[in-house]
Amino acid sequence: VILFMFFKYKIFGLIANITLLVNLFFLVGILTLFEATLTLPGIAGIILTVGMAVDANVLIFERIKEECKKEKNNIIAFDAGYVKSKTAILDANITTLIAAIILFFMGSGPVKGFSVTLAVGIFTTLFSVYFIARMLTSLYVVKNKEKDKLI
């Protein structure tokens, strides 16, 4: 996944990979605060979290590519890419969060571990994508606003 993101999106892929690692540190840190035991279902929740984080970044970067084709100003294209991809990302994450809540209340031990890990992962993913990744990409975009091809 890390290699794919780097080769497909270059510097934006590198930023996404850094954000993904920070997301994993947040996730493991919060699970440690909860004193959660990492079981096989918990690892599956972490893997699903990684997939959802990559999906969010791909949606944002593809939207930025589309906006760069329509808009001359890279900063406006960058902002529009984030704004227009927000609904799709939030829909996917809220739907998964609802499923995790249902699994938590309807499931037993291992299923509850999966749902807790997944729910925490959703929140850390949204935080890392919309705060950390956006900050890093905005720094890059502002620094290179005159480039013809941003992404």
Short mmCIF file of N, CA and C in Angstrom, two decimals:
data_model
loop_
_atom_site.label_atom_id
_atom_site.label_comp_id
_atom_site.label_asym_id
_atom_site.label_seq_id
_atom_site.Cartn_x
_atom_site.Cartn_y
_atom_site.Cartn_z
N VAL A 1 0.84 -1.19 0.00
CA VAL A 1 0.00 0.00 0.00
C VAL A 1 0.88 1.25 0.00
N ILE A 2 1.93 1.21 0.81
CA ILE A 2 2.83 2.37 0.89
C ILE A 2 3.51 2.61 -0.46
N LEU A 3 3.98 1.55 -1.09
CA LEU A 3 4.63 1.69 -2.39
C LEU A 3 3.65 2.17 -3.46
N PHE A 4 2.44 1.65 -3.45
CA PHE A 4 1.43 2.08 -4.42
C PHE A 4 1.15 3.57 -4.27
N MET A 5 0.94 4.02 -3.05
CA MET A 5 0.63 5.42 -2.83
C MET A 5 1.79 6.32 -3.26
N PHE A 6 3.01 5.87 -2.98
CA PHE A 6 4.16 6.69 -3.36
C PHE A 6 4.31 6.77 -4.88
N PHE A 7 4.18 5.64 -5.57
CA PHE A 7 4.37 5.66 -7.02
C PHE A 7 3.21 6.32 -7.75
N LYS A 8 2.01 6.21 -7.24
CA LYS A 8 0.85 6.79 -7.91
C LYS A 8 0.76 8.30 -7.70
N TYR A 9 1.06 8.77 -6.49
CA TYR A 9 0.83 10.18 -6.17
C TYR A 9 2.08 10.97 -5.82
N LYS A 10 3.26 10.38 -5.93
CA LYS A 10 4.56 11.03 -5.70
C LYS A 10 4.61 11.71 -4.33
N ILE A 11 4.74 13.04 -4.30
CA ILE A 11 4.90 13.74 -3.03
C ILE A 11 3.63 13.66 -2.19
N PHE A 12 2.47 13.69 -2.83
CA PHE A 12 1.23 13.54 -2.10
C PHE A 12 1.12 12.13 -1.51
N GLY A 13 1.63 11.14 -2.21
CA GLY A 13 1.67 9.78 -1.69
C GLY A 13 2.59 9.67 -0.49
N LEU A 14 3.71 10.38 -0.53
CA LEU A 14 4.61 10.40 0.61
C LEU A 14 3.93 11.04 1.82
N ILE A 15 3.22 12.12 1.58
CA ILE A 15 2.48 12.77 2.66
C ILE A 15 1.40 11.83 3.19
N ALA A 16 0.71 11.13 2.31
CA ALA A 16 -0.31 10.17 2.74
C ALA A 16 0.31 9.04 3.56
N ASN A 17 1.48 8.59 3.17
CA ASN A 17 2.15 7.52 3.92
C ASN A 17 2.59 8.00 5.31
N ILE A 18 3.10 9.21 5.39
CA ILE A 18 3.47 9.77 6.70
C ILE A 18 2.22 9.88 7.57
N THR A 19 1.15 10.36 6.99
CA THR A 19 -0.11 10.49 7.72
C THR A 19 -0.63 9.13 8.16
N LEU A 20 -0.48 8.13 7.31
CA LEU A 20 -0.91 6.78 7.65
C LEU A 20 -0.15 6.24 8.85
N LEU A 21 1.15 6.48 8.89
CA LEU A 21 1.95 6.04 10.04
C LEU A 21 1.56 6.79 11.32
N VAL A 22 1.31 8.09 11.20
CA VAL A 22 0.86 8.86 12.36
C VAL A 22 -0.49 8.35 12.83
N ASN A 23 -1.36 8.02 11.88
CA ASN A 23 -2.67 7.46 12.20
C ASN A 23 -2.53 6.16 12.99
N LEU A 24 -1.61 5.31 12.57
CA LEU A 24 -1.39 4.05 13.29
C LEU A 24 -0.85 4.29 14.69
N PHE A 25 0.04 5.27 14.84
CA PHE A 25 0.54 5.61 16.18
C PHE A 25 -0.59 6.12 17.07
N PHE A 26 -1.45 6.98 16.53
CA PHE A 26 -2.60 7.45 17.29
C PHE A 26 -3.49 6.28 17.71
N LEU A 27 -3.78 5.40 16.76
CA LEU A 27 -4.67 4.26 17.01
C LEU A 27 -4.11 3.37 18.11
N VAL A 28 -2.85 3.00 17.99
CA VAL A 28 -2.22 2.14 19.00
C VAL A 28 -2.14 2.87 20.33
N GLY A 29 -1.86 4.17 20.31
CA GLY A 29 -1.80 4.95 21.55
C GLY A 29 -3.14 5.00 22.27
N ILE A 30 -4.20 5.23 21.52
CA ILE A 30 -5.54 5.29 22.14
C ILE A 30 -5.94 3.91 22.65
N LEU A 31 -5.64 2.87 21.89
CA LEU A 31 -5.95 1.51 22.36
C LEU A 31 -5.14 1.18 23.61
N THR A 32 -3.93 1.69 23.71
CA THR A 32 -3.12 1.49 24.90
C THR A 32 -3.73 2.22 26.10
N LEU A 33 -4.26 3.41 25.86
CA LEU A 33 -4.94 4.14 26.94
C LEU A 33 -6.16 3.37 27.45
N PHE A 34 -6.86 2.70 26.54
CA PHE A 34 -8.01 1.87 26.92
C PHE A 34 -7.59 0.54 27.53
N GLU A 35 -6.28 0.28 27.55
CA GLU A 35 -5.72 -1.00 27.99
C GLU A 35 -6.33 -2.17 27.22
N ALA A 36 -6.50 -1.97 25.94
CA ALA A 36 -7.06 -3.01 25.07
C ALA A 36 -6.00 -4.05 24.72
N THR A 37 -6.40 -5.29 24.73
CA THR A 37 -5.50 -6.37 24.32
C THR A 37 -5.62 -6.53 22.82
N LEU A 38 -4.49 -6.60 22.15
CA LEU A 38 -4.50 -6.71 20.70
C LEU A 38 -4.66 -8.18 20.30
N THR A 39 -5.84 -8.50 19.83
CA THR A 39 -6.15 -9.87 19.39
C THR A 39 -6.21 -9.90 17.87
N LEU A 40 -6.47 -11.06 17.33
CA LEU A 40 -6.59 -11.20 15.88
C LEU A 40 -7.72 -10.34 15.32
N PRO A 41 -8.91 -10.30 15.94
CA PRO A 41 -9.94 -9.38 15.45
C PRO A 41 -9.51 -7.91 15.55
N GLY A 42 -8.74 -7.57 16.59
CA GLY A 42 -8.24 -6.20 16.71
C GLY A 42 -7.29 -5.85 15.59
N ILE A 43 -6.44 -6.80 15.22
CA ILE A 43 -5.53 -6.59 14.10
C ILE A 43 -6.32 -6.42 12.80
N ALA A 44 -7.40 -7.19 12.66
CA ALA A 44 -8.26 -7.03 11.47
C ALA A 44 -8.88 -5.64 11.44
N GLY A 45 -9.26 -5.11 12.61
CA GLY A 45 -9.78 -3.74 12.68
C GLY A 45 -8.74 -2.71 12.28
N ILE A 46 -7.49 -2.95 12.67
CA ILE A 46 -6.40 -2.04 12.29
C ILE A 46 -6.18 -2.09 10.78
N ILE A 47 -6.22 -3.28 10.20
CA ILE A 47 -6.04 -3.42 8.76
C ILE A 47 -7.16 -2.72 8.01
N LEU A 48 -8.39 -2.86 8.49
CA LEU A 48 -9.52 -2.16 7.86
C LEU A 48 -9.37 -0.65 8.00
N THR A 49 -8.86 -0.21 9.13
CA THR A 49 -8.61 1.22 9.33
C THR A 49 -7.59 1.74 8.33
N VAL A 50 -6.53 0.98 8.11
CA VAL A 50 -5.52 1.38 7.12
C VAL A 50 -6.16 1.50 5.74
N GLY A 51 -6.98 0.53 5.38
CA GLY A 51 -7.66 0.58 4.08
C GLY A 51 -8.56 1.79 3.95
N MET A 52 -9.27 2.12 5.01
CA MET A 52 -10.15 3.29 4.94
C MET A 52 -9.36 4.59 4.88
N ALA A 53 -8.22 4.64 5.54
CA ALA A 53 -7.37 5.84 5.48
C ALA A 53 -6.81 6.04 4.07
N VAL A 54 -6.38 4.95 3.46
CA VAL A 54 -5.87 5.03 2.09
C VAL A 54 -7.01 5.43 1.14
N ASP A 55 -8.19 4.88 1.35
CA ASP A 55 -9.34 5.23 0.52
C ASP A 55 -9.64 6.72 0.62
N ALA A 56 -9.61 7.27 1.82
CA ALA A 56 -9.87 8.70 1.99
C ALA A 56 -8.83 9.53 1.25
N ASN A 57 -7.57 9.15 1.36
CA ASN A 57 -6.52 9.90 0.66
C ASN A 57 -6.66 9.78 -0.85
N VAL A 58 -6.99 8.61 -1.35
CA VAL A 58 -7.17 8.44 -2.80
C VAL A 58 -8.34 9.29 -3.29
N LEU A 59 -9.45 9.30 -2.56
CA LEU A 59 -10.58 10.14 -2.94
C LEU A 59 -10.19 11.62 -3.00
N ILE A 60 -9.46 12.06 -2.01
CA ILE A 60 -9.05 13.47 -1.97
C ILE A 60 -8.10 13.79 -3.12
N PHE A 61 -7.10 12.94 -3.34
CA PHE A 61 -6.11 13.22 -4.36
C PHE A 61 -6.70 13.16 -5.77
N GLU A 62 -7.61 12.24 -6.00
CA GLU A 62 -8.26 12.17 -7.31
C GLU A 62 -9.15 13.39 -7.54
N ARG A 63 -9.81 13.85 -6.49
CA ARG A 63 -10.63 15.06 -6.62
C ARG A 63 -9.75 16.28 -6.87
N ILE A 64 -8.59 16.33 -6.21
CA ILE A 64 -7.66 17.45 -6.46
C ILE A 64 -7.17 17.41 -7.91
N LYS A 65 -6.90 16.20 -8.43
CA LYS A 65 -6.50 16.09 -9.84
C LYS A 65 -7.56 16.64 -10.76
N GLU A 66 -8.83 16.29 -10.50
CA GLU A 66 -9.93 16.80 -11.32
C GLU A 66 -10.03 18.31 -11.23
N GLU A 67 -9.88 18.83 -10.04
CA GLU A 67 -9.99 20.28 -9.85
C GLU A 67 -8.81 21.01 -10.50
N CYS A 68 -7.63 20.40 -10.51
CA CYS A 68 -6.47 21.02 -11.16
C CYS A 68 -6.68 21.15 -12.66
N LYS A 69 -7.42 20.22 -13.25
CA LYS A 69 -7.71 20.30 -14.69
C LYS A 69 -8.66 21.44 -15.00
N LYS A 70 -9.58 21.74 -14.07
CA LYS A 70 -10.58 22.79 -14.30
C LYS A 70 -10.10 24.16 -13.85
N GLU A 71 -9.28 24.20 -12.82
CA GLU A 71 -8.90 25.46 -12.18
C GLU A 71 -7.43 25.79 -12.44
N LYS A 72 -7.16 27.03 -12.75
CA LYS A 72 -5.78 27.47 -12.98
C LYS A 72 -5.01 27.65 -11.67
N ASN A 73 -5.68 28.11 -10.64
CA ASN A 73 -5.04 28.38 -9.36
C ASN A 73 -4.95 27.08 -8.56
N ASN A 74 -3.72 26.65 -8.23
CA ASN A 74 -3.53 25.40 -7.52
C ASN A 74 -4.10 25.42 -6.10
N ILE A 75 -4.06 26.56 -5.46
CA ILE A 75 -4.57 26.65 -4.09
C ILE A 75 -6.08 26.46 -4.08
N ILE A 76 -6.76 27.06 -5.01
CA ILE A 76 -8.22 26.90 -5.11
C ILE A 76 -8.56 25.46 -5.47
N ALA A 77 -7.80 24.87 -6.38
CA ALA A 77 -8.03 23.47 -6.76
C ALA A 77 -7.81 22.53 -5.58
N PHE A 78 -6.79 22.80 -4.80
CA PHE A 78 -6.50 21.99 -3.62
C PHE A 78 -7.65 22.07 -2.62
N ASP A 79 -8.10 23.29 -2.34
CA ASP A 79 -9.18 23.47 -1.37
C ASP A 79 -10.48 22.84 -1.88
N ALA A 80 -10.77 23.02 -3.16
CA ALA A 80 -11.99 22.44 -3.72
C ALA A 80 -11.94 20.91 -3.69
N GLY A 81 -10.76 20.35 -3.89
CA GLY A 81 -10.62 18.90 -3.83
C GLY A 81 -10.95 18.36 -2.45
N TYR A 82 -10.48 19.03 -1.42
CA TYR A 82 -10.80 18.61 -0.06
C TYR A 82 -12.27 18.80 0.26
N VAL A 83 -12.82 19.94 -0.13
CA VAL A 83 -14.22 20.24 0.20
C VAL A 83 -15.16 19.27 -0.52
N LYS A 84 -14.92 19.02 -1.80
CA LYS A 84 -15.83 18.19 -2.58
C LYS A 84 -15.71 16.70 -2.27
N SER A 85 -14.60 16.28 -1.70
CA SER A 85 -14.47 14.86 -1.35
C SER A 85 -14.94 14.57 0.08
N LYS A 86 -15.21 15.62 0.83
CA LYS A 86 -15.57 15.43 2.24
C LYS A 86 -16.84 14.62 2.42
N THR A 87 -17.86 14.84 1.60
CA THR A 87 -19.13 14.13 1.80
C THR A 87 -18.97 12.63 1.56
N ALA A 88 -18.25 12.26 0.53
CA ALA A 88 -18.05 10.83 0.25
C ALA A 88 -17.27 10.15 1.37
N ILE A 89 -16.26 10.82 1.87
CA ILE A 89 -15.44 10.25 2.95
C ILE A 89 -16.25 10.14 4.23
N LEU A 90 -16.98 11.19 4.57
CA LEU A 90 -17.79 11.15 5.79
C LEU A 90 -18.89 10.09 5.70
N ASP A 91 -19.53 9.97 4.53
CA ASP A 91 -20.56 8.94 4.35
C ASP A 91 -19.99 7.55 4.60
N ALA A 92 -18.84 7.26 4.01
CA ALA A 92 -18.24 5.94 4.17
C ALA A 92 -17.85 5.67 5.61
N ASN A 93 -17.27 6.67 6.27
CA ASN A 93 -16.82 6.48 7.64
C ASN A 93 -17.98 6.41 8.64
N ILE A 94 -19.01 7.21 8.43
CA ILE A 94 -20.16 7.15 9.33
C ILE A 94 -20.90 5.83 9.18
N THR A 95 -21.03 5.35 7.95
CA THR A 95 -21.66 4.05 7.73
C THR A 95 -20.88 2.94 8.43
N THR A 96 -19.57 2.97 8.32
CA THR A 96 -18.74 1.96 8.98
C THR A 96 -18.83 2.11 10.50
N LEU A 97 -18.90 3.34 10.99
CA LEU A 97 -19.03 3.56 12.42
C LEU A 97 -20.35 3.00 12.95
N ILE A 98 -21.42 3.18 12.20
CA ILE A 98 -22.72 2.61 12.59
C ILE A 98 -22.63 1.09 12.65
N ALA A 99 -21.98 0.49 11.67
CA ALA A 99 -21.80 -0.96 11.68
C ALA A 99 -20.97 -1.40 12.88
N ALA A 100 -19.93 -0.63 13.22
CA ALA A 100 -19.10 -0.97 14.38
C ALA A 100 -19.89 -0.88 15.68
N ILE A 101 -20.76 0.11 15.79
CA ILE A 101 -21.59 0.26 16.99
C ILE A 101 -22.56 -0.92 17.11
N ILE A 102 -23.17 -1.30 16.00
CA ILE A 102 -24.08 -2.44 16.01
C ILE A 102 -23.33 -3.71 16.39
N LEU A 103 -22.14 -3.90 15.83
CA LEU A 103 -21.33 -5.08 16.18
C LEU A 103 -20.96 -5.08 17.66
N PHE A 104 -20.68 -3.90 18.21
CA PHE A 104 -20.31 -3.83 19.61
C PHE A 104 -21.47 -4.28 20.51
N PHE A 105 -22.69 -3.83 20.21
CA PHE A 105 -23.82 -4.16 21.08
C PHE A 105 -24.39 -5.55 20.81
N MET A 106 -24.22 -6.05 19.60
CA MET A 106 -24.78 -7.37 19.27
C MET A 106 -23.77 -8.50 19.39
N GLY A 107 -22.48 -8.18 19.39
CA GLY A 107 -21.44 -9.22 19.36
C GLY A 107 -20.95 -9.62 20.74
N SER A 108 -20.10 -10.62 20.71
CA SER A 108 -19.47 -11.08 21.96
C SER A 108 -18.01 -10.65 21.96
N GLY A 109 -17.17 -11.24 22.78
CA GLY A 109 -15.79 -10.85 23.02
C GLY A 109 -14.97 -10.43 21.81
N PRO A 110 -14.63 -11.37 20.91
CA PRO A 110 -13.77 -10.99 19.79
C PRO A 110 -14.42 -9.97 18.84
N VAL A 111 -15.72 -10.07 18.68
CA VAL A 111 -16.42 -9.12 17.80
C VAL A 111 -16.40 -7.73 18.43
N LYS A 112 -16.54 -7.66 19.74
CA LYS A 112 -16.47 -6.36 20.42
C LYS A 112 -15.08 -5.76 20.28
N GLY A 113 -14.04 -6.59 20.37
CA GLY A 113 -12.68 -6.09 20.19
C GLY A 113 -12.47 -5.52 18.79
N PHE A 114 -13.01 -6.20 17.79
CA PHE A 114 -12.94 -5.72 16.42
C PHE A 114 -13.67 -4.38 16.28
N SER A 115 -14.87 -4.30 16.86
CA SER A 115 -15.67 -3.09 16.70
C SER A 115 -15.04 -1.90 17.43
N VAL A 116 -14.45 -2.12 18.59
CA VAL A 116 -13.80 -1.02 19.31
C VAL A 116 -12.59 -0.52 18.52
N THR A 117 -11.79 -1.46 18.03
CA THR A 117 -10.62 -1.07 17.24
C THR A 117 -11.04 -0.33 15.99
N LEU A 118 -12.07 -0.80 15.34
CA LEU A 118 -12.56 -0.15 14.12
C LEU A 118 -13.10 1.24 14.41
N ALA A 119 -13.88 1.38 15.47
CA ALA A 119 -14.46 2.69 15.80
C ALA A 119 -13.37 3.70 16.15
N VAL A 120 -12.40 3.29 16.94
CA VAL A 120 -11.30 4.19 17.28
C VAL A 120 -10.51 4.53 16.01
N GLY A 121 -10.32 3.53 15.14
CA GLY A 121 -9.60 3.75 13.88
C GLY A 121 -10.30 4.73 12.96
N ILE A 122 -11.62 4.71 12.97
CA ILE A 122 -12.37 5.67 12.14
C ILE A 122 -12.10 7.09 12.61
N PHE A 123 -12.14 7.30 13.92
CA PHE A 123 -11.90 8.65 14.43
C PHE A 123 -10.46 9.11 14.19
N THR A 124 -9.51 8.21 14.39
CA THR A 124 -8.12 8.60 14.15
C THR A 124 -7.86 8.86 12.67
N THR A 125 -8.53 8.09 11.81
CA THR A 125 -8.38 8.30 10.37
C THR A 125 -8.93 9.66 9.96
N LEU A 126 -10.12 9.99 10.42
CA LEU A 126 -10.69 11.29 10.07
C LEU A 126 -9.83 12.43 10.59
N PHE A 127 -9.32 12.28 11.80
CA PHE A 127 -8.44 13.32 12.35
C PHE A 127 -7.18 13.46 11.52
N SER A 128 -6.55 12.33 11.22
CA SER A 128 -5.27 12.41 10.51
C SER A 128 -5.45 12.90 9.08
N VAL A 129 -6.54 12.51 8.42
CA VAL A 129 -6.74 12.94 7.03
C VAL A 129 -7.09 14.42 6.97
N TYR A 130 -7.97 14.88 7.86
CA TYR A 130 -8.44 16.26 7.74
C TYR A 130 -7.61 17.28 8.51
N PHE A 131 -6.72 16.84 9.37
CA PHE A 131 -5.88 17.80 10.06
C PHE A 131 -4.41 17.66 9.67
N ILE A 132 -3.88 16.48 9.79
CA ILE A 132 -2.45 16.30 9.54
C ILE A 132 -2.15 16.30 8.04
N ALA A 133 -2.86 15.44 7.28
CA ALA A 133 -2.59 15.37 5.84
C ALA A 133 -2.93 16.68 5.15
N ARG A 134 -4.02 17.29 5.55
CA ARG A 134 -4.39 18.56 4.91
C ARG A 134 -3.35 19.64 5.22
N MET A 135 -2.85 19.66 6.44
CA MET A 135 -1.82 20.64 6.79
C MET A 135 -0.56 20.42 5.96
N LEU A 136 -0.11 19.17 5.88
CA LEU A 136 1.12 18.88 5.12
C LEU A 136 0.95 19.16 3.63
N THR A 137 -0.18 18.75 3.07
CA THR A 137 -0.40 19.01 1.64
C THR A 137 -0.59 20.50 1.38
N SER A 138 -1.22 21.21 2.28
CA SER A 138 -1.39 22.65 2.06
C SER A 138 -0.05 23.37 2.11
N LEU A 139 0.84 22.93 3.00
CA LEU A 139 2.18 23.52 3.02
C LEU A 139 2.89 23.29 1.69
N TYR A 140 2.76 22.09 1.14
CA TYR A 140 3.38 21.79 -0.15
C TYR A 140 2.74 22.61 -1.27
N VAL A 141 1.42 22.71 -1.26
CA VAL A 141 0.73 23.43 -2.33
C VAL A 141 1.07 24.91 -2.30
N VAL A 142 1.09 25.50 -1.13
CA VAL A 142 1.42 26.93 -1.02
C VAL A 142 2.86 27.18 -1.45
N LYS A 143 3.75 26.27 -1.08
CA LYS A 143 5.15 26.44 -1.47
C LYS A 143 5.35 26.29 -2.98
N ASN A 144 4.53 25.45 -3.62
CA ASN A 144 4.67 25.19 -5.06
C ASN A 144 3.44 25.65 -5.84
N LYS A 145 2.87 26.77 -5.47
CA LYS A 145 1.62 27.22 -6.10
C LYS A 145 1.79 27.62 -7.56
N GLU A 146 3.00 27.90 -7.99
CA GLU A 146 3.23 28.31 -9.37
C GLU A 146 3.47 27.15 -10.32
N LYS A 147 3.61 25.94 -9.80
CA LYS A 147 3.85 24.79 -10.67
C LYS A 147 2.65 24.51 -11.55
N ASP A 148 2.94 24.06 -12.79
CA ASP A 148 1.85 23.72 -13.70
C ASP A 148 1.12 22.45 -13.26
N LYS A 149 1.90 21.43 -12.96
CA LYS A 149 1.32 20.14 -12.59
C LYS A 149 1.58 19.90 -11.10
N LEU A 150 0.52 19.99 -10.31
CA LEU A 150 0.65 19.88 -8.87
C LEU A 150 0.69 18.41 -8.43
N ILE A 151 -0.15 17.60 -9.01
CA ILE A 151 -0.25 16.20 -8.61
C ILE A 151 -0.16 15.29 -9.81
#
